[in-house]
Amino acid sequence: MSNKPACWILKTVLMFTLVLGYYNERAEAASPWLWDRVLKQDLVQDAMRMPTSLYIDADKELYYIVDSGRNRLLSFNRKGELLNIFNAGKALSIPFDMVKINEKGLWIVEKGRNSLSYIALKEKKVTPNTLMYKGELVYPDRIEADSGLLYVLNKATGNIISYSNKLEAVNRFSCSDCPWGFVDFKIHEQKLWALDQANKTIRCFNLDGKLIKTFELGSSVNFPVSLAIEPTGFIYVLDRQKRNIAVYDRNGTFKYRFLEKGIARGQLYFPSEIRFDPWGGLCMVDEGNARVEIFKR
Amino acid sequence: MRLLLTFFSTLLCFSTVLLFAAAQPALAANVCFSCHDKALFTDKIIHKPVAESQCSVCHNPHVAKYKGLLRNREGDLCYSCHKKSKNEFAQGVVHAPVAAGNCSACHSPHASSEKGLINKDLAKNCLACHTDLPKEYKQTHKPFADGNCTVCHKSHQADNLQLLSDKPDALCLSCHSADTLQASHKDYPLALKDCLSCHNPHGSERKGLIRNFLHQPYVEGCASCHQGTAKVSMATCLKCHEKTGQELQANHSHITLQNGNSCLNCHSPHAGDDKALLKHRERQICNSCHAETLALYRQTKFPHPPVKKCSVCHESHGSKNLAMLRGGGNAICVQCHETQGKFTHPVGPEVLESHTGQMVTCVSCHNPMGTDHKAHLVQEGKRALCVLCHRTY
C-alpha cells in the first residue's frame, strides 16, 4: 500500500516523457516520401558535373538533365536508364536550364553566352539569342514553357518575363514589395508560382501578370532556391542551405520537412532544383552529388 | 481518486524540481572580503549582488568549472537574472560579444563609474576589439572623435546592419538638417540619399568625410554614368568592367538581390574606403545576405577559425564551382594549410570520387566552414568517413 503513491508518480512521469517524445518525433518524421530511383551517369570518368536542372517530356516519358559542368544534356527513360548524351557538337557553353517545345528543337539557357539559345536537334545547330526587355539586357536563369509562351526568369532583375516564340516580350511578373525579385518559378494550373528568396515568400500570379496571393514561408526555410507545386496544391520548397524540403499546404501552412545533408542515397549535398514528374515522383537535382533523385509516396 | 493522486504527485514532482533549481547557496560577503580588497569592488555604480554582498550568486567559493569560480558560463550566468535580455539580444543583427555570451567585454561585473556598469572609457573598449578602425583620421567625424559610438550604433543588437540604431540616412539627418545638406550638394542631380555611398561616417583623409578612393567616372562628372534621373543599370557598369562581365557568365553568380543594379549590392558607385570601392568591409557585405548560413556554421562544434576575407576562398562575382569557390577545393586550402597539401589522401584530377565521379579534393572529406567533427571532417573521422567512398571496406 505504501508503495502506491511512488508508483503513480513514476507512471505519470513516464507517461509525460513518452507522450512528449512521441509528438516531437512525429513532427519531424511525418514525411510520406520514399527514395525511388536515381538518374546519374554511372561511368565515373564521365559522371555529370554540377547538374543544374531537369526537364520532363511527359509524352515521350523522358527525363532530360542539364549537365552544366560538362556542357551537355543527358536523357533518361522512366526506369532511370541513361539513353543519350547530347552536346550539340560541343557548341554549348555552360547550359543551365532547358525546355523542349517540340520534336524539332528545344530552348536552353546558356550562362556562358548569357543567351537563350535555340537548338535544332536534327541539325545539332545552336542559335544564340540575346534577350532584351525595354532596352535592358536580360540575364536568363530559369525557363518554363506554357501555352506557346516562354517564361524566362531574368537574374538581373529577379522578374519573370513571358516571350512569344519570336522572343517578343508579352508580360512581366514582379511585385512592388519584392524589389529583389525571384529565384525560381513554376507554372501550375494556369498560375505562375514564384519564389522570393529575400522575403522568404511565394507569390502566385495569373498568367497575365496579376499578383493574386502571397504565402509567407517563415522561419521554416533559410536559403530557399526552388519550389514545386504538387497536383494536390501542396507547395514544396527546397532549402539549399538546410539541405531539406519544407512542405506547405495550399493555404501556406507549414506541414513538415524531410531529407538531410549528405552524400548517401536519399541525402542532399548542394541541391539546385525540385520538380514533380507527371507520374507522382518528386525529382531533386543535386549539383553536389551530381545526380537527380526521385522520391515517391 | 486515482486522478487526484496523479495530479498531486505531478505537482509535487514539479515543485520539488523548481525548489531545487531556485535554491542558491548564500555566503556572507564578509568572508570573501577578508581576502579580496572590498575597495576594488566599489565604485559609483555597484552591481546589485555585490552591493548586497551576495558574491555566491555568481561565484562558487570552493570549486567551479568556469574561470573566476563562476557558477556557469558568463552569458548564461548574466541571463539567469537578466532574463528579459536573453530573448531581446537574440533578435536581428547581434553584436559578436553578445552572441558569444561575453558580457564582460563591455560591462564590469562588480562596479563601474559608468551607468549600466559599462567599463570605463567605452570608446577605447570598442576600439579594443575593432582594431581595424584607425584611432583618428585627418578629418574625423565628431561623435567618433569624442568616442560616442552609441550616437549611431547600438551595443547589443539592432535591426540594421553594423548595429546602426536607425537607417543610415535617417541617422545622418538626425544631426544634419536636410536644408543644410541640400545647400552643400547644389550640383547633385538626384534627390539626396544614401549618404554612405560617398561619405565615411567615422573619418577620412578628404574634406567633408568623402571616402578616400574615388571612382574615376565620379571624378570626371555625373554624366559619365547618369542620364537624367534614370537608374544606372548593371550594363552601364559592365561597359567598362568587361572582365567582371565575363566572370558573371558562370553557373553561379552574384547577379542577385538587387533593385536595379546588382553591382550596387556590394560596391559604392562614387567613393569607397578601398580600391574595390566596397560599400562596407567585405565580411559585413557577405553577412548582409548570408547571415543565417554563417551563423549556422559558427554554431558547429568545430567552426573554421575566421579568415580575414570570404574572398580568400570564394569568388565574389561568379564561379563554375560549388559554393562559388575560387577553385576545385585543393588550391584554396593549401594557401594556408601548406603542409597538408604535401601529404594527404590522393587528391586531384586523376582521383575521382566514386559516388559523384568528381575530383577528390580537401572538400571531399572536410567542410571548411565547420562541422561537428574534429578537423571539420564531414563525418566522424573513422570508418563513417571512409566508407562514404570506400563502400566495400
XYZ file of C-alpha atoms in Angstrom:
690
model
C 0.000 0.000 0.000
C 2.791 2.409 0.962
C 4.418 1.926 -2.484
C 1.343 3.052 -4.417
C 1.920 6.869 -4.490
C 5.536 6.402 -5.572
C 4.374 4.032 -8.273
C 1.843 6.605 -9.556
C 4.454 9.352 -9.618
C 6.741 7.154 -11.657
C 3.921 6.182 -14.017
C 2.911 9.809 -14.546
C 6.460 10.967 -15.268
C 6.942 8.070 -17.671
C 3.698 8.878 -19.445
C 4.697 12.563 -19.844
C 8.054 11.561 -21.275
C 6.543 9.108 -23.719
C 3.817 11.471 -24.935
C 6.258 14.386 -25.391
C 8.753 12.145 -27.147
C 6.091 10.775 -29.473
C 4.886 14.218 -30.558
C 8.422 15.529 -31.072
C 9.303 12.527 -33.183
C 6.087 12.790 -35.172
C 6.591 16.474 -36.005
C 9.836 15.804 -37.878
C 9.228 12.336 -39.201
C 5.889 12.635 -40.914
C 7.238 12.531 -44.447
C 5.470 10.044 -46.682
C 8.232 10.291 -49.307
C 10.483 7.339 -50.021
C 13.539 7.140 -52.232
C 12.587 5.523 -55.505
C 15.435 5.812 -58.032
C 18.357 7.862 -59.194
C 19.257 9.396 -62.543
C 23.002 9.555 -62.944
C 25.858 8.642 -65.232
C 27.347 5.515 -63.656
C 30.583 5.748 -65.609
C 32.744 7.521 -63.024
C 35.122 9.094 -65.554
C 32.183 10.609 -67.411
C 29.910 11.456 -64.484
C 27.785 14.580 -64.531
C 29.425 17.674 -63.126
C 27.104 20.142 -61.432
C 23.737 19.265 -62.992
C 21.503 22.294 -62.572
C 18.053 21.457 -63.880
C 15.633 18.839 -65.061
C 13.081 18.860 -67.862
C 10.457 16.162 -68.233
C 8.935 15.174 -71.580
C 5.647 13.675 -70.419
C 4.612 12.453 -73.888
C 7.849 10.619 -74.579
C 8.253 9.636 -70.925
C 11.767 11.016 -70.785
C 13.823 12.945 -68.277
C 16.405 15.463 -69.525
C 19.151 16.648 -67.203
C 21.213 19.766 -67.905
C 24.830 18.933 -67.021
C 26.249 22.446 -66.720
C 29.781 21.376 -65.765
C 30.274 19.209 -68.841
C 28.263 21.376 -71.261
C 25.745 18.721 -72.297
C 22.277 17.236 -71.844
C 21.511 13.691 -70.738
C 18.246 11.873 -71.351
C 16.865 9.015 -69.255
C 13.815 6.809 -69.555
C 11.254 6.368 -66.771
C 13.187 3.429 -65.343
C 16.189 5.695 -64.858
C 18.273 4.192 -67.668
C 20.602 6.573 -69.464
C 19.537 6.827 -73.096
C 21.556 9.564 -74.720
C 24.183 12.231 -74.141
C 23.900 15.310 -76.320
C 26.358 18.194 -76.506
C 25.199 19.833 -79.768
C 28.570 19.240 -81.352
C 30.389 20.725 -78.339
C 28.669 24.016 -79.054
C 27.083 24.556 -75.629
C 28.570 26.995 -73.143
C 27.512 26.394 -69.528
C 23.935 25.257 -70.170
C 21.744 25.926 -67.134
C 18.073 25.186 -67.856
C 16.022 23.895 -70.778
C 12.548 23.304 -72.173
C 11.650 21.161 -75.133
C 8.958 22.704 -77.280
C 8.576 20.013 -79.938
C 10.453 17.180 -81.584
C 12.439 19.596 -83.701
C 14.021 21.729 -81.083
C 14.493 22.997 -77.582
C 15.314 26.211 -75.782
C 18.252 26.284 -73.487
C 19.729 28.895 -71.171
C 23.461 29.205 -71.769
C 25.116 31.080 -68.936
C 28.446 31.128 -70.744
C 26.926 33.222 -73.527
C 24.205 34.898 -71.499
C 21.855 33.577 -74.103
C 18.504 31.900 -74.540
C 19.617 29.607 -77.325
C 17.535 27.541 -79.683
C 18.836 24.098 -80.548
C 17.640 22.456 -83.731
C 18.002 18.827 -82.667
C 18.372 17.129 -86.013
C 20.880 19.643 -87.295
C 22.603 19.946 -83.892
C 22.625 23.649 -84.569
C 22.714 26.135 -81.714
C 21.310 29.614 -82.345
C 22.176 32.043 -79.510
C 19.744 34.833 -78.674
C 20.467 37.845 -76.541
C 17.262 38.793 -74.765
C 16.250 42.370 -74.097
C 13.395 43.818 -72.093
C 12.532 47.501 -72.536
C 16.022 48.223 -73.757
C 17.766 46.439 -70.886
C 19.870 43.301 -71.276
C 18.222 40.212 -69.794
C 20.229 37.563 -67.929
C 18.182 34.371 -68.432
C 18.179 31.967 -65.500
C 15.225 29.584 -65.113
C 12.830 28.945 -68.001
C 9.426 27.297 -68.388
C 7.109 26.904 -71.374
C 3.328 27.011 -71.323
C 0.623 27.539 -73.947
C 3.041 28.645 -76.637
C 4.872 31.155 -74.442
C 8.339 31.010 -72.959
C 8.685 32.264 -69.387
C 12.165 33.498 -68.521
C 13.484 34.467 -65.089
C 15.746 37.477 -65.563
C 18.530 37.120 -62.981
C 19.463 40.768 -63.389
C 16.118 41.998 -62.058
C 14.574 38.921 -60.478
C 11.499 39.493 -62.649
C 9.917 36.869 -64.879
C 9.122 37.825 -68.452
C 6.969 35.880 -70.883
C 8.054 35.849 -74.513
C 6.372 34.795 -77.738
C 8.099 32.231 -79.930
C 9.601 35.197 -81.785
C 11.093 36.315 -78.470
C 8.881 39.373 -78.191
C 8.105 40.256 -74.563
C 4.455 39.716 -73.595
C 4.079 40.082 -69.816
C 6.215 40.766 -66.800
C 5.778 39.175 -63.372
C 7.003 41.292 -60.488
C 5.727 42.804 -57.265
C 6.199 46.216 -55.722
C 7.224 44.877 -52.312
C 9.777 42.365 -53.562
C 12.447 44.544 -55.161
C 14.937 41.686 -55.023
C 12.761 39.563 -57.274
C 12.541 35.808 -57.608
C 14.971 32.897 -57.722
C 12.705 30.207 -59.175
C 9.195 29.733 -60.531
C 6.841 27.036 -61.784
C 3.624 27.158 -63.782
C 0.838 25.061 -62.306
C -2.842 25.035 -63.313
C -2.642 28.319 -65.223
C -0.942 30.108 -62.347
C 2.664 31.202 -62.059
C 4.227 30.495 -58.663
C 7.391 32.439 -57.923
C 9.846 32.066 -55.051
C 11.061 35.281 -53.409
C 14.202 34.216 -51.549
C 14.945 37.520 -49.834
C 11.492 37.930 -48.310
C 11.001 34.174 -47.883
C 7.650 34.304 -49.619
C 5.899 32.640 -52.538
C 3.939 34.847 -54.916
C 1.156 33.447 -57.061
C 0.280 35.257 -60.307
C -2.319 34.875 -63.009
C -0.632 34.316 -66.344
C -1.485 37.896 -67.337
C 0.983 39.080 -64.687
C -1.533 39.976 -61.979
C -0.427 39.085 -58.452
C -3.200 37.172 -56.713
C -1.757 35.891 -53.444
C 1.334 35.710 -51.272
C 2.454 32.961 -48.892
C 4.901 33.598 -46.092
C 7.399 30.752 -45.672
C 8.517 31.915 -42.237
C 11.489 30.569 -40.390
C 10.993 27.041 -41.705
C 13.395 27.868 -44.514
C 16.789 29.528 -44.515
C 18.031 29.732 -48.103
C 15.183 28.631 -50.403
C 16.258 28.098 -54.006
C 13.498 26.174 -55.733
C 9.825 25.331 -55.454
C 7.402 22.788 -56.869
C 3.623 22.529 -56.669
C 2.101 19.093 -56.163
C -1.111 18.276 -58.091
C -2.887 18.397 -54.678
C -1.812 22.038 -54.352
C 0.785 21.389 -51.643
C 3.878 23.564 -52.028
C 7.383 22.104 -51.761
C 10.312 24.414 -51.089
C 13.935 23.312 -51.469
C 16.365 24.813 -48.955
C 19.900 24.650 -50.348
C 21.481 25.621 -47.071
C 19.486 23.329 -44.777
C 19.522 20.611 -47.439
C 15.909 19.682 -46.962
C 12.423 20.196 -48.332
C 9.820 22.190 -46.434
C 6.235 21.283 -47.283
C 3.305 23.698 -47.011
C -0.381 23.047 -47.597
C -2.383 25.006 -50.179
C -3.038 27.757 -47.614
C 0.667 28.182 -46.996
C 0.688 26.482 -43.573
C 3.928 24.651 -42.855
C 3.294 20.917 -42.575
C 6.579 19.062 -42.365
C 10.134 18.851 -43.674
C 12.191 15.952 -44.891
C 15.646 14.929 -46.118
C 19.026 15.898 -44.728
C 22.556 16.794 -45.700
C 24.851 14.113 -47.023
C 26.123 12.175 -49.975
C 24.408 8.853 -49.311
C 21.269 7.716 -51.069
C 18.342 9.987 -50.262
C 20.541 12.803 -48.963
C 21.215 16.227 -50.439
C 24.567 17.981 -50.788
C 24.164 21.061 -52.983
C 20.612 20.710 -54.326
C 19.554 23.175 -57.012
C 16.049 22.364 -58.232
C 12.948 20.339 -57.410
C 10.220 19.354 -59.820
C 7.295 16.911 -59.909
C 7.136 14.443 -62.749
C 3.731 13.527 -64.228
C 3.889 10.098 -62.545
C 3.834 11.287 -58.950
C 7.585 11.413 -58.467
C 9.322 14.309 -56.716
C 12.634 14.890 -58.520
C 15.583 16.617 -56.888
C 18.505 17.916 -58.875
C 21.628 17.803 -56.724
C 24.667 19.630 -58.091
C 26.914 18.486 -55.254
C 26.053 14.804 -55.578
C 25.962 15.008 -59.394
C 22.619 13.241 -59.690
C 18.854 13.557 -59.764
C 16.998 11.525 -57.183
C 13.316 10.681 -57.471
C 11.131 10.132 -54.430
C 7.664 8.602 -54.375
C 4.920 8.363 -51.819
C -9.297 9.228 -6.521
C -6.539 7.956 -8.802
C -6.853 11.040 -10.966
C -6.446 13.288 -7.923
C -3.451 11.282 -6.771
C -1.853 11.619 -10.228
C -2.433 15.377 -10.237
C -0.931 15.948 -6.801
C 2.018 13.669 -7.407
C 2.842 15.562 -10.639
C 2.504 18.880 -8.799
C 4.793 17.614 -6.071
C 7.297 16.465 -8.637
C 7.457 19.842 -10.406
C 7.513 21.813 -7.135
C 10.449 19.797 -5.850
C 12.372 20.330 -9.063
C 11.620 24.072 -9.008
C 12.624 24.366 -5.361
C 15.984 22.748 -6.006
C 16.533 24.795 -9.132
C 15.786 28.076 -7.391
C 17.977 27.414 -4.385
C 21.198 29.458 -4.404
C 23.742 28.840 -1.695
C 24.285 32.134 0.108
C 27.535 33.098 1.708
C 28.351 36.070 3.865
C 30.426 38.543 1.841
C 32.452 39.379 4.910
C 34.200 36.074 4.393
C 35.120 36.958 0.796
C 36.263 40.454 1.638
C 38.520 39.149 4.353
C 40.880 38.247 1.493
C 39.577 40.274 -1.500
C 40.016 44.023 -1.113
C 36.485 45.467 -0.904
C 37.661 48.777 -2.357
C 38.208 47.078 -5.690
C 34.515 46.192 -5.780
C 33.273 49.680 -5.012
C 32.515 52.491 -7.422
C 29.760 54.920 -8.328
C 27.548 52.107 -9.617
C 27.703 48.731 -7.908
C 26.192 45.554 -9.328
C 23.244 44.564 -7.144
C 24.570 41.185 -5.942
C 27.870 42.863 -4.961
C 26.037 45.680 -3.200
C 24.047 43.080 -1.286
C 27.230 41.152 -0.516
C 25.914 38.137 -2.381
C 29.148 37.072 -4.077
C 27.933 33.494 -4.143
C 25.138 34.378 -6.548
C 27.774 34.284 -9.277
C 30.762 32.566 -7.714
C 31.181 29.209 -6.083
C 33.555 29.718 -3.156
C 35.021 26.225 -3.379
C 35.276 24.873 -6.852
C 33.823 25.607 -10.298
C 34.098 24.550 -13.906
C 34.462 28.124 -15.087
C 37.217 30.672 -14.767
C 36.854 33.044 -11.805
C 34.982 30.280 -9.954
C 31.880 31.300 -11.882
C 28.854 29.108 -11.309
C 28.018 28.999 -15.009
C 29.186 30.242 -18.403
C 29.381 34.019 -18.368
C 26.431 34.725 -20.654
C 24.203 32.102 -19.050
C 25.078 33.444 -15.625
C 24.090 37.003 -16.569
C 20.871 35.879 -18.216
C 19.898 33.890 -15.112
C 18.929 37.278 -13.601
C 18.605 39.464 -16.739
C 16.025 37.106 -18.163
C 14.268 39.549 -20.492
C 17.507 40.470 -22.202
C 18.209 36.939 -23.374
C 15.422 36.928 -25.936
C 15.780 40.597 -26.836
C 19.504 40.303 -27.540
C 18.999 37.378 -29.868
C 16.936 39.382 -32.399
C 18.176 40.945 -35.617
C 21.834 41.845 -36.009
C 23.618 40.754 -32.822
C 26.923 42.191 -31.587
C 29.571 39.452 -31.621
C 30.418 39.562 -27.854
C 26.701 39.337 -27.070
C 26.272 36.376 -29.411
C 29.266 34.743 -27.709
C 27.869 35.481 -24.230
C 30.905 37.591 -23.445
C 29.126 40.344 -21.496
C 32.283 41.382 -19.665
C 33.782 42.591 -22.951
C 31.856 45.810 -22.288
C 30.449 45.538 -18.763
C 32.189 45.386 -15.441
C 30.502 42.660 -13.384
C 31.216 44.247 -9.992
C 31.258 48.033 -10.112
C 31.821 50.876 -12.507
C 31.801 54.645 -12.610
C 29.529 54.443 -15.682
C 25.809 53.814 -15.941
C 24.929 50.266 -16.933
C 28.176 49.073 -15.381
C 29.903 49.928 -18.642
C 33.653 49.527 -18.499
C 35.388 52.858 -18.146
C 36.054 54.700 -21.404
C 33.755 52.835 -23.770
C 35.361 54.250 -26.919
C 38.634 52.598 -26.017
C 36.624 49.471 -25.338
C 35.083 49.484 -28.812
C 38.433 50.049 -30.461
C 39.984 47.307 -28.344
C 38.043 44.827 -30.487
C 37.560 46.928 -33.628
C 41.256 47.123 -34.256
C 40.865 47.694 -37.988
C 39.436 51.138 -37.288
C 42.045 53.885 -37.076
C 42.025 55.811 -33.824
C 41.885 59.067 -35.734
C 41.646 60.390 -39.282
C 42.819 63.545 -40.932
C 39.168 64.551 -40.933
C 37.343 62.882 -38.057
C 33.590 62.859 -37.512
C 32.860 64.437 -34.161
C 30.993 61.548 -32.498
C 33.852 59.227 -33.446
C 36.459 61.679 -32.167
C 34.523 62.007 -28.909
C 34.221 58.243 -28.529
C 30.441 58.435 -28.683
C 29.949 55.269 -30.689
C 26.449 54.844 -29.297
C 25.281 58.003 -31.044
C 24.914 55.825 -34.151
C 25.427 52.236 -33.012
C 23.527 50.055 -30.588
C 25.536 47.869 -28.258
C 23.668 44.603 -28.072
C 21.524 44.110 -31.129
C 19.886 46.200 -33.807
C 17.512 45.936 -36.700
C 20.095 47.447 -39.024
C 23.418 46.289 -40.337
C 26.517 47.362 -38.404
C 24.282 47.624 -35.343
C 23.087 51.045 -36.508
C 20.270 52.373 -34.376
C 18.378 53.552 -37.488
C 18.671 53.526 -41.269
C 21.916 55.270 -42.252
C 20.290 58.286 -43.967
C 17.893 58.788 -41.065
C 20.827 58.767 -38.667
C 22.636 61.460 -40.665
C 19.510 63.585 -40.783
C 19.092 63.291 -37.021
C 22.034 65.737 -36.665
C 22.439 67.350 -40.118
C 19.364 69.264 -41.284
C 18.004 68.479 -44.746
C 18.273 72.148 -45.788
C 21.944 72.363 -44.860
C 22.673 69.161 -46.717
C 20.799 70.289 -49.811
C 22.704 73.578 -49.777
C 26.038 71.772 -49.649
C 25.090 69.451 -52.545
C 23.948 72.087 -55.057
C 25.010 70.168 -58.167
C 23.725 66.771 -57.050
C 21.371 65.678 -59.864
C 19.058 63.433 -57.835
C 17.249 63.597 -54.513
C 19.815 63.350 -51.750
C 20.054 59.849 -50.320
C 22.474 57.061 -49.457
C 24.968 59.361 -47.717
C 27.337 56.465 -47.004
C 27.791 55.924 -50.714
C 30.237 58.853 -50.661
C 30.941 59.632 -47.010
C 32.743 57.648 -44.357
C 30.845 58.217 -41.103
C 33.988 57.833 -38.992
C 36.502 59.891 -40.884
C 38.557 60.321 -43.998
C 41.646 61.878 -45.478
C 39.356 64.066 -47.561
C 37.367 67.107 -46.658
C 33.689 66.505 -45.987
C 34.489 62.937 -44.943
C 34.408 61.880 -48.605
C 35.775 58.360 -48.750
C 39.413 58.043 -49.758
C 39.134 56.148 -53.046
C 37.117 57.833 -55.794
C 35.503 56.088 -58.755
C 37.021 57.623 -61.877
C 33.657 58.432 -63.564
C 32.634 60.212 -60.347
C 35.748 62.356 -60.641
C 35.004 63.064 -64.292
C 31.408 64.075 -63.660
C 27.976 62.625 -63.010
C 27.112 62.408 -66.722
C 29.704 59.678 -67.168
C 27.124 57.252 -65.776
C 23.889 59.151 -65.128
C 21.444 60.132 -67.803
C 18.752 62.266 -66.245
C 17.125 60.687 -63.247
C 17.088 57.121 -64.616
C 18.709 54.420 -62.523
C 22.132 53.363 -63.665
C 21.959 49.754 -64.823
C 24.435 46.931 -64.389
C 25.059 47.090 -68.134
C 26.466 50.605 -67.653
C 28.991 49.309 -65.115
C 29.935 46.362 -67.316
C 30.693 48.627 -70.270
C 33.948 49.488 -68.514
C 34.311 46.427 -66.252
C 34.387 43.863 -69.052
C 36.330 41.258 -67.077
C 33.684 41.310 -64.353
C 31.064 40.814 -67.054
C 32.841 37.647 -68.143
C 33.139 36.412 -64.570
C 29.405 36.828 -64.138
C 28.707 34.440 -67.011
C 29.026 31.331 -64.833
C 26.718 28.685 -63.344
C 26.669 30.643 -60.117
C 26.970 34.368 -59.932
C 26.165 37.242 -57.668
C 23.777 38.775 -60.163
C 21.169 38.731 -57.480
C 19.295 40.518 -54.761
C 19.265 43.826 -56.427
C 16.976 46.686 -57.096
C 18.089 47.878 -60.493
C 21.796 47.168 -60.397
C 23.473 44.084 -58.893
C 26.865 45.798 -58.679
C 25.489 48.188 -56.078
C 24.782 45.341 -53.661
C 28.458 45.369 -52.770
C 30.112 48.375 -54.402
C 29.673 52.078 -53.971
C 29.480 53.815 -57.372
C 31.083 57.016 -56.124
C 33.703 56.535 -53.434
C 34.979 53.828 -51.148
C 37.483 53.015 -48.456
C 39.430 50.667 -50.691
C 40.325 50.270 -54.330
C 37.379 47.931 -54.947
C 35.020 50.657 -53.668
C 33.280 48.157 -51.398
C 30.327 49.578 -49.508
C 31.448 48.094 -46.201
C 34.118 45.728 -45.042
C 33.912 42.541 -47.076
C 32.735 40.260 -44.278
C 29.936 42.680 -43.460
C 28.775 42.710 -47.053
C 28.715 38.914 -47.226
C 26.997 38.745 -43.876
C 24.246 41.086 -45.048
C 22.865 38.258 -47.232
C 24.406 35.104 -45.811
C 23.951 35.820 -42.104
C 21.876 32.737 -41.366
C 24.286 30.437 -43.172
C 27.298 31.913 -41.404
C 25.548 31.691 -38.038
C 24.788 28.021 -38.636
C 28.444 27.217 -39.244
C 29.553 29.334 -36.277
C 27.353 27.139 -34.083
C 29.109 23.937 -35.126
C 31.476 22.293 -32.645
C 34.452 22.830 -34.941
C 33.969 26.021 -36.954
C 36.798 27.167 -39.196
C 38.768 29.959 -37.494
C 37.739 33.287 -39.004
C 39.626 34.306 -42.141
C 40.087 37.956 -42.904
C 38.065 37.888 -46.096
C 35.491 35.493 -47.525
C 37.104 36.101 -50.920
C 40.174 34.144 -49.794
C 38.144 31.043 -50.687
C 35.078 32.298 -52.570
C 34.705 34.166 -55.832
C 32.895 37.459 -55.484
C 31.351 37.735 -58.949
C 30.837 34.300 -60.430
C 32.199 30.784 -60.255
C 31.954 27.481 -62.062
C 32.478 25.642 -58.770
C 30.154 24.645 -55.968
C 29.648 27.223 -53.252
C 31.238 29.765 -55.595
C 34.671 28.514 -54.570
C 37.717 30.005 -56.252
C 38.865 26.568 -57.380
C 38.011 22.929 -57.077
C 38.920 22.836 -53.394
C 42.632 21.943 -53.192
C 44.391 25.073 -54.390
C 42.420 27.189 -51.941
C 43.137 25.141 -48.840
C 46.895 24.860 -49.418
C 47.129 28.655 -49.422
C 47.140 28.305 -45.635
C 47.432 24.554 -44.991
C 50.653 24.269 -46.938
C 51.945 21.129 -45.214
C 48.741 19.167 -45.571
C 48.900 19.760 -49.303
C 52.038 17.648 -49.451
C 50.989 14.521 -47.578
C 47.423 13.587 -47.935
C 44.924 11.094 -49.236
C 45.355 11.187 -53.032
C 43.611 14.229 -54.453
C 43.452 15.987 -57.802
C 42.102 15.472 -61.293
C 43.362 11.875 -61.533
C 41.463 10.748 -58.441
C 37.684 10.703 -58.736
C 35.005 10.324 -56.081
C 33.237 7.026 -56.603
C 29.794 8.451 -55.835
C 29.929 11.599 -57.950
C 32.775 10.998 -60.389
C 34.160 14.390 -59.458
C 37.712 15.219 -58.490
C 38.697 14.301 -54.920
C 39.647 17.461 -53.081
C 40.100 18.562 -49.480
C 36.404 19.447 -49.543
C 35.506 15.797 -50.218
C 36.307 14.998 -46.570
C 36.343 18.410 -44.885
C 33.737 21.111 -44.781
C 35.977 24.136 -44.449
C 33.214 26.276 -42.942
C 32.856 23.983 -39.943
C 31.259 20.733 -38.789
C 30.578 18.876 -35.569
C 33.605 16.655 -36.177
C 37.281 17.304 -35.474
C 39.277 18.928 -38.285
C 35.984 19.977 -39.899
C 35.514 16.435 -41.209
C 32.143 15.815 -42.788
C 31.759 12.619 -40.754
C 33.349 11.209 -37.645
C 36.941 10.577 -38.739
C 36.994 6.817 -38.563
C 35.008 4.303 -40.549
C 31.998 6.543 -41.183
C 34.075 8.997 -43.198
C 35.980 6.444 -45.271
C 33.015 4.315 -46.276
C 31.390 7.312 -47.900
C 33.613 6.460 -50.878
C 35.222 3.103 -49.983
C 31.973 1.239 -49.704
C 33.379 -2.282 -49.988
C 35.675 -1.863 -46.962
